[in-house]
């Protein structure tokens, strides 16, 4: 079926990134299969993560269908685009519908993008992974492709105003080798392996990131354990509970 929406959106995104002069460093795209289904699993630190995750698949000539919260599909601007790109709406009260949709897509040879943390990590560290990605991969008989992003939070993230005026901003993307999801293994064990791999890729992306905060007022995008002023996971949890 012709991609009447997805490919023009990709072209527009590439043009915009070129105008912003983003310095995108992507390694490991060859780990994304050129054909057949797969579940692409990524950390989540920005509202724009799905765009950069999708870019990582382009060298393999693949388009990723992301699972995203249903409210995005109801927005007057993003809704038609998300539907046109065949992304999958997730209603958390009726998650089985989205699961069945994703499973059908995987079995038909699509790549499905999943953020197993479910929401953006305000600490910029990995949260607990939900097991849905592992269960999808098991049931469809496809591999899981782990990946990690770093730098996207500096463009637009939860709790901070978006800043599209930033130019020359580095974005680091790392894609790991496929993780198999055997049907005879516990989904929780597979999820832990995938999270561990994403953690390794995230640390690799952070090490490779070419800049550091410019001063005390620019430390918000660095996690506390790396000397930044982002809230710790415990602080985020306490704030959400309060």
Short mmCIF file of C-alpha atoms in Angstrom, two decimals:
data_model
loop_
_atom_site.label_atom_id
_atom_site.label_comp_id
_atom_site.label_asym_id
_atom_site.label_seq_id
_atom_site.Cartn_x
_atom_site.Cartn_y
_atom_site.Cartn_z
CA UNK A 1 0.00 0.00 0.00
CA UNK A 2 1.33 3.45 -0.91
CA UNK A 3 2.66 5.53 1.95
CA UNK A 4 0.89 8.77 1.06
CA UNK A 5 1.48 10.37 4.46
CA UNK A 6 4.52 8.73 6.10
CA UNK A 7 7.10 9.48 3.42
CA UNK A 8 6.17 13.20 3.03
CA UNK A 9 6.31 13.53 6.84
CA UNK A 10 9.79 11.98 6.82
CA UNK A 11 10.85 14.45 4.15
CA UNK A 12 9.49 17.36 6.16
CA UNK A 13 11.26 16.16 9.32
CA UNK A 14 14.58 15.81 7.49
CA UNK A 15 14.21 19.32 6.06
CA UNK A 16 13.45 20.71 9.51
CA UNK A 17 16.38 18.91 11.12
CA UNK A 18 18.66 20.25 8.42
CA UNK A 19 17.40 23.77 9.06
CA UNK A 20 18.07 23.31 12.78
CA UNK A 21 21.47 21.79 11.87
CA UNK A 22 20.96 18.94 14.30
CA UNK A 23 24.05 16.77 14.65
CA UNK A 24 22.54 13.27 14.52
CA UNK A 25 24.93 10.44 15.38
CA UNK A 26 23.23 7.11 14.70
CA UNK A 27 25.01 3.79 15.00
CA UNK A 28 23.65 0.26 14.77
CA UNK A 29 20.90 0.71 12.17
CA UNK A 30 22.15 -2.46 10.48
CA UNK A 31 20.65 -4.37 13.43
CA UNK A 32 17.16 -3.52 12.21
CA UNK A 33 15.99 -6.27 9.85
CA UNK A 34 15.42 -5.32 6.21
CA UNK A 35 12.31 -7.48 6.09
CA UNK A 36 9.92 -9.19 8.45
CA UNK A 37 8.37 -8.18 11.72
CA UNK A 38 10.22 -6.87 14.78
CA UNK A 39 9.47 -4.95 17.96
CA UNK A 40 11.59 -1.81 18.31
CA UNK A 41 12.04 -0.90 22.00
CA UNK A 42 13.44 2.47 23.11
CA UNK A 43 13.91 4.64 26.17
CA UNK A 44 11.59 7.65 26.39
CA UNK A 45 12.91 11.11 27.31
CA UNK A 46 11.21 13.44 24.82
CA UNK A 47 7.94 14.06 23.02
CA UNK A 48 9.91 13.72 19.77
CA UNK A 49 11.51 10.33 20.45
CA UNK A 50 9.35 8.45 17.96
CA UNK A 51 10.69 10.64 15.15
CA UNK A 52 14.32 9.85 15.94
CA UNK A 53 13.59 6.17 16.54
CA UNK A 54 11.97 6.09 13.13
CA UNK A 55 14.97 7.78 11.52
CA UNK A 56 17.19 4.95 12.76
CA UNK A 57 15.19 2.48 10.64
CA UNK A 58 15.41 4.45 7.38
CA UNK A 59 18.86 3.14 6.33
CA UNK A 60 17.26 -0.32 6.26
CA UNK A 61 14.36 1.09 4.22
CA UNK A 62 11.89 0.34 7.00
CA UNK A 63 8.99 2.37 8.38
CA UNK A 64 8.08 1.95 12.05
CA UNK A 65 4.49 1.90 13.32
CA UNK A 66 4.48 3.28 16.85
CA UNK A 67 2.09 2.54 19.65
CA UNK A 68 1.04 5.89 21.14
CA UNK A 69 -1.57 7.13 23.57
CA UNK A 70 -5.01 7.54 22.07
CA UNK A 71 -5.27 11.27 22.87
CA UNK A 72 -2.59 12.04 20.25
CA UNK A 73 -4.92 10.59 17.61
CA UNK A 74 -7.73 12.92 18.69
CA UNK A 75 -5.66 16.10 18.19
CA UNK A 76 -6.78 18.06 15.14
CA UNK A 77 -3.25 18.27 13.71
CA UNK A 78 -1.41 15.20 14.92
CA UNK A 79 -4.44 12.89 14.67
CA UNK A 80 -4.75 12.74 10.87
CA UNK A 81 -0.96 12.41 10.56
CA UNK A 82 -0.75 9.57 13.08
CA UNK A 83 -3.59 7.70 11.40
CA UNK A 84 -2.12 8.33 7.95
CA UNK A 85 1.21 6.88 9.06
CA UNK A 86 -0.63 3.81 10.40
CA UNK A 87 0.54 4.25 13.98
CA UNK A 88 -1.44 2.40 16.64
CA UNK A 89 -3.63 4.21 19.22
CA UNK A 90 -3.47 2.87 22.77
CA UNK A 91 -6.43 3.36 25.09
CA UNK A 92 -5.10 2.30 28.47
CA UNK A 93 -8.61 1.27 29.56
CA UNK A 94 -8.93 -1.05 26.56
CA UNK A 95 -5.36 -2.07 25.85
CA UNK A 96 -6.34 -5.39 24.32
CA UNK A 97 -7.52 -3.65 21.13
CA UNK A 98 -4.14 -1.99 20.58
CA UNK A 99 -2.36 -5.25 21.44
CA UNK A 100 -4.36 -7.17 18.83
CA UNK A 101 -3.71 -4.44 16.23
CA UNK A 102 0.04 -4.53 16.93
CA UNK A 103 0.11 -8.32 16.80
CA UNK A 104 -1.61 -8.37 13.41
CA UNK A 105 0.89 -5.80 12.12
CA UNK A 106 3.87 -7.82 13.35
CA UNK A 107 2.54 -10.97 11.73
CA UNK A 108 2.16 -9.10 8.45
CA UNK A 109 5.85 -8.13 8.58
CA UNK A 110 5.70 -4.65 10.09
CA UNK A 111 8.08 -3.13 12.65
CA UNK A 112 6.22 -1.94 15.74
CA UNK A 113 7.76 0.75 17.95
CA UNK A 114 7.14 0.51 21.69
CA UNK A 115 8.16 2.70 24.63
CA UNK A 116 8.01 0.12 27.45
CA UNK A 117 8.36 2.80 30.13
CA UNK A 118 4.91 4.01 28.91
CA UNK A 119 5.60 7.65 29.82
CA UNK A 120 8.50 10.06 29.53
CA UNK A 121 11.19 9.60 32.18
CA UNK A 122 11.66 12.97 33.88
CA UNK A 123 14.80 11.71 35.60
CA UNK A 124 16.23 10.78 32.17
CA UNK A 125 17.06 7.35 33.56
CA UNK A 126 15.34 4.10 32.62
CA UNK A 127 12.08 3.42 34.42
CA UNK A 128 10.58 -0.02 34.91
CA UNK A 129 9.75 -1.71 31.60
CA UNK A 130 6.29 -3.14 31.06
CA UNK A 131 6.21 -6.62 29.56
CA UNK A 132 3.92 -5.91 26.60
CA UNK A 133 6.76 -5.66 24.06
CA UNK A 134 8.12 -9.05 25.10
CA UNK A 135 4.68 -10.67 24.96
CA UNK A 136 4.05 -9.22 21.49
CA UNK A 137 7.39 -10.50 20.22
CA UNK A 138 6.78 -13.95 21.72
CA UNK A 139 3.31 -14.31 20.26
CA UNK A 140 4.29 -13.01 16.83
CA UNK A 141 7.55 -14.97 16.73
CA UNK A 142 9.69 -11.88 16.01
CA UNK A 143 12.85 -10.39 17.60
CA UNK A 144 13.08 -7.35 19.83
CA UNK A 145 15.43 -4.56 18.71
CA UNK A 146 16.69 -2.51 21.69
CA UNK A 147 17.77 1.07 21.21
CA UNK A 148 18.53 4.25 23.14
CA UNK A 149 18.34 7.97 22.49
CA UNK A 150 20.20 10.83 24.14
CA UNK A 151 19.90 14.59 23.59
CA UNK A 152 16.27 14.60 22.45
CA UNK A 153 15.20 15.86 25.89
CA UNK A 154 16.95 19.15 25.14
CA UNK A 155 14.45 19.86 22.36
CA UNK A 156 11.16 19.10 24.09
CA UNK A 157 10.43 17.10 27.21
CA UNK A 158 7.94 16.92 30.03
CA UNK A 159 8.15 19.77 32.50
CA UNK A 160 10.26 22.02 30.27
CA UNK A 161 9.27 24.40 27.47
CA UNK A 162 10.04 23.19 23.99
CA UNK A 163 13.01 24.92 22.42
CA UNK A 164 13.13 24.51 18.67
CA UNK A 165 15.50 27.47 18.36
CA UNK A 166 18.41 25.36 19.50
CA UNK A 167 20.79 24.91 16.60
CA UNK A 168 23.72 22.53 16.17
CA UNK A 169 22.19 20.32 18.86
CA UNK A 170 23.68 16.80 19.04
CA UNK A 171 21.31 13.82 19.05
CA UNK A 172 22.85 10.41 19.74
CA UNK A 173 21.10 7.17 18.72
CA UNK A 174 22.32 3.66 19.42
CA UNK A 175 20.64 0.50 18.09
CA UNK A 176 21.53 -2.87 19.56
CA UNK A 177 21.56 -6.42 18.25
CA UNK A 178 18.24 -8.29 18.19
CA UNK A 179 17.07 -9.98 21.38
CA UNK A 180 15.16 -13.20 20.78
CA UNK A 181 11.87 -13.78 22.57
CA UNK A 182 11.33 -17.56 22.82
CA UNK A 183 7.75 -18.60 23.56
CA UNK A 184 8.87 -21.00 26.29
CA UNK A 185 10.48 -18.26 28.38
CA UNK A 186 8.84 -16.00 30.95
CA UNK A 187 8.02 -12.59 29.46
CA UNK A 188 9.36 -10.90 32.57
CA UNK A 189 12.80 -12.46 32.09
CA UNK A 190 12.90 -11.33 28.46
CA UNK A 191 11.83 -7.84 29.53
CA UNK A 192 14.67 -7.68 32.05
CA UNK A 193 17.19 -8.69 29.36
CA UNK A 194 15.87 -6.03 27.00
CA UNK A 195 15.99 -3.37 29.72
CA UNK A 196 19.58 -4.31 30.57
CA UNK A 197 20.52 -3.99 26.90
CA UNK A 198 18.76 -0.62 26.62
CA UNK A 199 20.65 0.51 29.72
CA UNK A 200 23.96 -0.45 28.09
CA UNK A 201 23.01 1.40 24.91
CA UNK A 202 21.90 4.46 26.88
CA UNK A 203 25.22 4.58 28.72
CA UNK A 204 27.05 4.20 25.40
CA UNK A 205 25.02 7.08 23.92
CA UNK A 206 25.76 9.26 26.95
CA UNK A 207 29.49 8.53 26.73
CA UNK A 208 29.48 9.38 23.03
CA UNK A 209 27.50 12.60 23.48
CA UNK A 210 29.88 15.38 22.40
CA UNK A 211 28.81 18.20 24.75
CA UNK A 212 28.30 18.80 28.44
CA UNK A 213 26.26 21.46 30.26
CA UNK A 214 27.55 24.96 29.61
CA UNK A 215 27.13 26.03 33.23
CA UNK A 216 24.98 25.76 36.37
CA UNK A 217 21.88 26.95 34.49
CA UNK A 218 22.27 24.25 31.83
CA UNK A 219 22.37 21.11 33.97
CA UNK A 220 18.64 20.32 33.91
CA UNK A 221 18.98 17.83 31.04
CA UNK A 222 21.57 15.69 32.82
CA UNK A 223 20.48 12.97 35.26
CA UNK A 224 21.45 13.41 38.90
CA UNK A 225 23.82 10.43 38.92
CA UNK A 226 25.86 12.12 36.18
CA UNK A 227 26.04 15.42 38.06
CA UNK A 228 22.95 17.05 36.58
CA UNK A 229 19.98 18.65 38.27
CA UNK A 230 17.23 16.48 36.79
CA UNK A 231 15.11 14.98 39.57
CA UNK A 232 16.07 11.54 40.80
CA UNK A 233 13.66 8.65 40.15
CA UNK A 234 12.69 8.78 43.84
CA UNK A 235 11.96 12.51 43.62
CA UNK A 236 9.82 12.00 40.52
CA UNK A 237 7.88 9.23 42.25
CA UNK A 238 7.33 11.38 45.34
CA UNK A 239 6.12 14.31 43.24
CA UNK A 240 3.68 12.08 41.34
CA UNK A 241 2.40 10.59 44.58
CA UNK A 242 1.90 14.04 46.08
#
